[in-house]
Structures are given as C-alpha cells and as structure tokens.
XYZ file of C-alpha atoms in Angstrom:
374
model
C -20.576 6.790 -38.672
C -20.511 8.321 -42.157
C -16.789 9.050 -41.891
C -16.130 5.498 -40.797
C -18.013 4.064 -43.785
C -16.124 6.316 -46.160
C -12.830 5.189 -44.676
C -13.720 1.506 -45.015
C -14.859 2.001 -48.600
C -11.660 3.794 -49.530
C -9.582 1.048 -47.951
C -11.433 -1.636 -49.858
C -11.070 0.163 -53.173
C -7.366 0.724 -52.522
C -6.846 -2.971 -51.798
C -8.626 -3.985 -54.997
C -6.515 -1.536 -56.984
C -3.304 -3.028 -55.600
C -4.450 -6.562 -56.407
C -5.406 -5.490 -59.916
C -1.950 -4.021 -60.555
C -0.051 -6.902 -58.918
C -2.035 -10.147 -59.110
C 0.932 -12.081 -57.748
C 0.476 -10.425 -54.374
C -2.757 -12.337 -53.910
C -1.028 -15.716 -54.103
C -0.410 -17.321 -50.642
C 2.842 -18.857 -51.868
C 4.372 -15.389 -52.209
C 3.759 -14.335 -48.588
C 7.058 -13.647 -46.855
C 5.930 -12.728 -43.322
C 2.957 -13.255 -41.034
C 2.612 -11.004 -37.992
C 0.614 -12.372 -35.033
C -0.698 -9.591 -32.781
C -1.872 -11.895 -29.967
C 0.312 -14.308 -28.021
C 0.115 -16.094 -24.670
C 3.738 -17.260 -24.578
C 6.072 -14.283 -24.729
C 5.860 -10.946 -22.927
C 5.159 -7.875 -24.996
C 6.786 -4.494 -24.578
C 4.873 -1.243 -24.833
C 5.835 -0.429 -28.422
C 4.793 -3.879 -29.643
C 1.453 -4.090 -27.862
C -1.837 -3.600 -29.712
C -3.380 -2.399 -26.421
C -2.210 0.520 -24.260
C 0.286 -0.509 -21.577
C 1.471 2.184 -19.170
C 4.666 1.847 -17.162
C 4.658 4.342 -14.297
C 7.781 4.687 -12.179
C 7.858 5.161 -8.434
C 9.077 8.735 -8.929
C 6.036 9.536 -11.050
C 3.717 8.041 -8.436
C 5.125 10.060 -5.537
C 5.470 13.270 -7.523
C 1.782 14.108 -7.072
C 2.111 14.308 -3.286
C -0.784 11.927 -2.531
C -0.618 10.326 0.934
C -1.438 6.737 -0.083
C -0.778 4.412 -3.010
C -4.355 4.295 -4.264
C -4.545 8.095 -4.447
C -1.196 8.115 -6.283
C -2.577 5.721 -8.872
C -5.697 7.835 -9.258
C -3.561 10.817 -10.244
C -1.054 8.976 -12.441
C -3.085 6.271 -14.205
C -5.576 7.228 -16.920
C -9.069 5.752 -16.450
C -8.227 4.570 -12.886
C -10.534 5.976 -10.247
C -11.414 5.445 -6.623
C -14.158 7.011 -4.464
C -13.649 8.757 -1.148
C -16.424 7.319 1.045
C -17.318 8.648 4.473
C -18.898 6.866 7.420
C -18.322 3.505 5.690
C -16.481 1.638 8.450
C -13.577 -0.453 7.169
C -14.405 0.656 3.605
C -13.021 4.082 4.546
C -9.630 2.359 4.293
C -10.475 -0.297 1.674
C -11.818 2.007 -1.005
C -12.926 0.101 -4.120
C -10.862 0.943 -7.244
C -12.336 0.999 -10.731
C -10.850 0.972 -14.227
C -12.580 2.400 -17.296
C -15.766 2.894 -15.277
C -16.278 -0.837 -14.723
C -16.861 -2.634 -11.446
C -14.197 -3.216 -8.800
C -14.444 -6.979 -9.245
C -13.413 -6.626 -12.888
C -9.973 -5.118 -12.156
C -7.121 -7.567 -11.593
C -4.195 -6.545 -9.368
C -0.876 -8.408 -9.536
C 2.378 -8.099 -7.608
C 5.449 -9.202 -9.543
C 3.039 -10.857 -11.954
C 1.234 -12.888 -9.255
C -2.382 -12.391 -8.237
C -2.998 -10.226 -5.185
C -5.586 -11.429 -2.673
C -8.701 -9.343 -2.117
C -10.208 -7.943 1.074
C -12.623 -10.080 3.137
C -15.261 -7.365 3.494
C -18.076 -7.293 0.953
C -19.028 -3.775 -0.085
C -22.639 -3.474 1.019
C -22.780 0.327 0.965
C -24.665 2.323 -1.627
C -21.530 3.451 -3.438
C -19.137 2.472 -6.210
C -18.211 -1.203 -6.100
C -21.318 -2.376 -4.265
C -21.467 -6.162 -4.126
C -17.723 -6.550 -4.800
C -14.567 -6.856 -2.732
C -11.655 -4.435 -2.938
C -7.873 -4.651 -2.588
C -5.910 -3.381 0.391
C -3.564 -0.902 -1.283
C -2.545 0.477 2.119
C -0.616 -2.735 2.762
C 1.816 -2.026 -0.116
C 4.445 0.609 0.768
C 5.033 3.038 -2.083
C 8.742 2.923 -1.202
C 8.815 -0.790 -2.096
C 7.673 -0.196 -5.672
C 9.891 0.093 -8.725
C 7.078 0.729 -11.208
C 3.430 -0.028 -11.895
C 2.424 -1.574 -15.211
C -1.149 -0.923 -16.278
C -3.013 -2.672 -19.083
C -5.962 -0.399 -19.818
C -7.942 -2.916 -21.812
C -9.809 -6.137 -21.216
C -7.650 -9.211 -20.629
C -10.301 -11.745 -19.647
C -9.180 -14.221 -22.320
C -5.838 -14.632 -20.551
C -6.583 -13.903 -16.877
C -10.317 -14.505 -16.391
C -13.406 -12.391 -15.731
C -11.689 -10.339 -13.013
C -9.566 -8.694 -15.732
C -12.393 -7.376 -17.914
C -11.571 -3.782 -16.955
C -7.798 -4.227 -17.145
C -4.754 -5.361 -15.199
C -2.556 -3.490 -12.746
C 0.822 -5.112 -12.069
C 2.962 -3.766 -9.214
C 6.660 -4.457 -9.765
C 8.673 -4.408 -6.555
C 12.041 -2.663 -6.365
C 15.135 -4.814 -6.837
C 18.793 -4.507 -5.916
C 20.812 -3.730 -2.814
C 20.823 0.071 -2.820
C 19.502 1.957 0.197
C 16.624 4.412 0.343
C 15.147 6.642 3.048
C 12.470 9.339 2.925
C 10.348 11.439 5.252
C 7.284 13.469 4.352
C 4.957 15.826 6.180
C 1.960 17.706 4.905
C -1.364 19.209 5.876
C -4.341 20.804 4.174
C -4.837 24.508 3.638
C -7.381 24.407 6.478
C -4.664 23.279 8.887
C -5.962 19.740 9.458
C -5.319 16.340 7.923
C -1.656 16.276 8.986
C 0.206 13.434 7.308
C 3.557 12.141 8.529
C 5.359 9.371 6.671
C 8.736 7.705 7.163
C 10.062 5.008 4.819
C 13.335 3.062 4.785
C 14.473 0.428 2.275
C 17.720 -1.529 2.052
C 18.909 -4.593 0.209
C 21.654 -7.090 0.937
C 23.512 -9.374 -1.437
C 22.756 -13.073 -1.643
C 25.992 -14.430 -2.996
C 27.396 -12.679 -6.041
C 24.209 -12.391 -8.074
C 21.220 -12.420 -5.715
C 19.547 -9.855 -3.469
C 17.135 -9.565 -0.575
C 15.437 -6.181 -0.174
C 13.305 -5.049 2.786
C 11.114 -1.940 2.906
C 9.480 -0.530 6.048
C 6.988 2.328 5.991
C 5.124 4.118 8.798
C 2.238 6.539 8.238
C 0.379 8.715 10.734
C -2.591 10.495 9.180
C -4.865 12.812 11.153
C -8.490 13.380 10.294
C -9.795 16.251 8.215
C -13.262 17.732 8.610
C -15.312 19.666 6.062
C -18.744 19.230 7.631
C -21.162 22.157 7.652
C -23.430 22.906 10.644
C -26.398 20.550 10.884
C -29.433 22.812 10.449
C -31.987 20.016 10.668
C -34.541 19.723 13.455
C -32.896 17.829 16.328
C -35.709 17.324 18.867
C -39.391 16.437 18.870
C -41.727 19.266 18.006
C -45.322 19.784 19.087
C -48.344 20.003 16.858
C -51.206 22.490 17.140
C -52.848 20.344 19.828
C -49.662 20.334 21.919
C -48.829 16.664 21.330
C -45.322 15.497 20.495
C -44.669 15.089 16.806
C -43.387 11.566 16.234
C -40.142 11.310 14.241
C -39.590 9.673 10.887
C -36.586 9.119 8.708
C -36.675 12.694 7.360
C -38.818 14.425 9.954
C -38.820 18.101 10.837
C -37.753 21.349 9.248
C -34.536 23.305 9.399
C -33.777 25.858 12.074
C -35.594 29.120 11.695
C -38.504 27.389 9.976
C -41.223 26.970 12.601
C -43.926 24.527 11.507
C -47.158 26.341 10.843
C -49.142 23.753 12.778
C -46.942 23.582 15.862
C -43.774 24.697 17.664
C -40.134 23.627 17.883
C -38.399 22.513 21.051
C -36.644 25.527 22.736
C -33.363 23.593 22.718
C -33.245 24.003 18.932
C -31.952 27.561 19.547
C -29.025 26.517 21.776
C -27.921 23.066 20.622
C -24.399 22.725 19.168
C -24.842 22.127 15.453
C -21.169 21.498 14.638
C -21.624 17.821 15.287
C -20.744 16.121 12.011
C -17.387 14.712 10.962
C -17.009 14.615 7.212
C -13.573 14.082 5.675
C -10.585 11.762 5.679
C -10.416 9.457 8.720
C -7.551 9.243 11.169
C -5.265 6.221 10.901
C -1.849 4.796 11.693
C -0.353 2.294 9.290
C 2.797 0.193 9.586
C 3.715 -1.882 6.552
C 6.740 -3.831 5.405
C 7.568 -5.697 2.221
C 10.328 -8.098 1.222
C 11.548 -8.969 -2.250
C 14.298 -11.516 -2.966
C 15.806 -13.270 -5.954
C 18.688 -15.690 -6.360
C 19.897 -17.469 -9.525
C 20.546 -21.146 -8.775
C 21.968 -22.134 -12.151
C 22.391 -20.440 -15.508
C 18.776 -21.215 -16.387
C 16.938 -21.416 -13.041
C 16.189 -18.589 -10.591
C 14.560 -18.775 -7.174
C 12.473 -15.843 -5.958
C 10.276 -14.831 -3.041
C 8.326 -11.775 -1.945
C 5.702 -10.900 0.646
C 4.640 -8.403 3.241
C 2.775 -7.591 6.421
C 0.799 -4.525 7.457
C -1.371 -3.349 10.325
C -3.653 -0.330 10.098
C -5.560 1.210 13.002
C -8.040 3.957 12.257
C -11.238 5.705 13.285
C -14.364 5.928 11.169
C -17.073 8.401 12.185
C -20.611 7.362 11.295
C -23.572 9.648 10.618
C -24.824 11.703 13.536
C -27.870 10.318 15.367
C -30.214 13.174 16.246
C -32.060 13.291 19.555
C -35.390 12.670 17.852
C -34.287 9.603 15.885
C -35.267 6.072 16.871
C -31.551 5.067 16.820
C -30.855 7.283 19.843
C -31.398 6.262 23.473
C -32.493 9.672 24.722
C -32.070 8.727 28.372
C -28.329 8.357 27.701
C -27.855 10.823 24.836
C -30.506 13.548 25.251
C -28.842 15.678 22.540
C -27.996 12.825 20.176
C -24.577 11.264 19.586
C -21.903 10.669 16.953
C -20.951 6.955 16.635
C -17.249 6.161 16.268
C -15.928 2.899 14.840
C -12.422 1.783 15.720
C -11.033 -0.183 12.778
C -8.072 -2.546 12.717
C -6.927 -4.180 9.480
C -4.092 -6.692 9.318
C -2.753 -8.102 6.081
C -0.158 -10.774 5.363
C 1.053 -12.301 2.113
C 3.879 -14.350 0.714
C 4.946 -15.979 -2.544
C 7.892 -18.098 -3.618
C 8.831 -19.997 -6.730
C 11.287 -21.079 -9.376
C 11.476 -19.826 -12.940
C 13.577 -20.542 -15.981
C 14.101 -19.464 -19.557
C 14.373 -22.763 -21.412
C 12.243 -25.839 -20.878
C 11.847 -27.566 -24.245
C 12.059 -24.127 -25.799
C 9.587 -22.471 -23.404
C 9.983 -20.160 -20.451
C 8.471 -21.572 -17.238
C 7.455 -20.412 -13.776
C 6.452 -22.673 -10.875
C 5.222 -20.789 -7.806
C 2.848 -20.757 -4.846
C 1.314 -17.699 -3.172
C -0.618 -17.082 0.048
C -2.599 -14.082 1.210
C -4.679 -13.463 4.330
C -6.433 -10.438 5.773
C -8.694 -9.544 8.696
C -10.746 -6.411 9.318
C -12.518 -5.649 12.572
C-alpha cells in the first residue's frame, strides 16, 4: 500500500510540474485528441483492449491431449477451472466451469457471438457450482472450432449478471476445406481408453458462401483409482451379544475389533475392492453446422447449430451391508448403484447482419437451444 501511495504522489507532482511549465496545456481548447477506452458499438482487438482478451486456436486446444473440450479449456485458458466430480449422476458429464474463482452462473458462454443455452439440471451436489446450472461442452466438437476468445474480466455492464466472471466465445471454423482426425489414448494404469474420430468438410454456396459440417464420435472407457474399502461392512455385536445398530458413520476399520464387542466373521472374507472412483464411461456423438452467405454487398445471411447425444454410466457410492439404504435380503453384502445417463442436446441460430445501417453495423438473429438429461 505504501508503494502505491508513493506512486500516486509522484504522478500528481509530475502533473503539476508539467502544468506549471506549460499552462496552455491545461486549456480545454488546446486538446487535440480524446481517447475513449470503453465502447459498446465497435469490436475491439486484443492490442486495443483495456482488459485481457485471449484468442486460443484449435491447434492450441488440442495440443494438450485432453479428451474433451472442457478439459482442453482448463489447460489452455488462464483462470478457467472445472472440477472432476464422482458419483454425481448427470453432473459427471455436465461439470460446472468457473472463471476467476467465481460461480458457474457468472460465466457467459457464446457461440459465434450468440448466447449458448444452459443445462436443465440444477447442481444440488455439495461441490463447485452448487445452486447453478452448467453448460454442455460435450455437445460442441473440438473439430468444429476455429478459436476460442476469452474475456477474463467482468462484462456485466454489456452482457448482464451472467458475465461477472468473464465471457467465453467459441468461434466455429469457416471455409470449405476438409479435415479428418483420429485419436487413441489410455492412462498409465492401462484403463480409461479414449477413442475419437472427427471429420469436417465444407461446400461452397455460390461463389462467396460456405456450409461446413463437422461430425465427431467419442468412446471413453472408465478409469478407476479407488482404494480398498476398509470400513466395517456388517453389523457387529456388543458385549451383551446384541446387534450393534448402524449409523451414518458406524463401525471401525478392519483389524480394529471394538473393545466392547465383536465383528461379523464375514469382515475377514468380504471383497473390499468394491468402489469405482474415476472418470465414467461414455459414448458421445456430436455434429455441428456452420454456414454463411452474402446476399448483397452489405448484407450477409448466416446460420449455425448442432446436435449431440451422450450415453454414459455413473457409479454412485457403495452401499454397505449394514447401511439402511441396503435391502439385505437382496444384497446381503451390499451393492454398488449404477446410473445410466443419456443427454441429448440440440441448438440452432440464424440471422442477417450488415455493416452500414445509418452508419452503424447491425445484426438481426434468432437462436434456439434445448436439452434433456435422464
């Protein structure tokens, strides 16, 4: 704080010295140029912006080897983060992103400058983004992206309260060139195999327009880093020989016999490799279309949209034999619940834009987005 005060004092003294030497500089009539650092009418490029704007190409995103778009952004974008929840149902695939440590609902995501719709599921888990809704990044093929523009500062004055943390704008690839890629990878433990195939191709619309389609298929197997469950699995008996009733955190670990009773003999033989803790298994098919066609010298028509369907498995926490959540007549040794998740996502946008309407640029468009998770 002391350094800051010294700097401000020096600046003020310097300004007074300049005015003392050149009194004419203080006269408003002698001002030759006024620079406005905030504008709502014209786009700003990175070198002209008073706030940090990152432009990250598709090559930079895929260079890190991450299997999905959200993980790519986590590696490439400063201050962007996303958790890796487990046993969260559909939220295993709709992980809530954050920017600058702020809530998920304060990050705005755009595609080609248009708002992206959010997921229908409210995050009710005790994790990052609780009480907010996330975006379905899995529905956007990385092969369909030209670059991602990231404003790492608040933009609520222009976009609203959902841009307090910043803005992430996904620019789709343009042109008629073709693209094809295939990837395969697995973890050092030999699990989590990831297979991905992507194809993109554009066609000409007349002499100056294009229509580009991208299709991507992903097959991701589960990974597991769970340790053996050493907790007490069955009812014990107290010193009087009665069953010890369970509670939320009942019992001791294996090898620790309660001083006032005994453990069930099955504690010595039960399979304790019963947890699943890691990335879930899923298959994801997604496609995206981007088109643009100039109608006149000053008017251009455009459209873009996509569809995706993800099917995956989410393992919940293991229910021990002594827990109230277990029907012991059916599962005498406990059970591991498995949720089968299906997420479908569809979106579309179309519009007209021009460069000169009474001296202003203009853009008239309509967008639709829908999503279901079950």
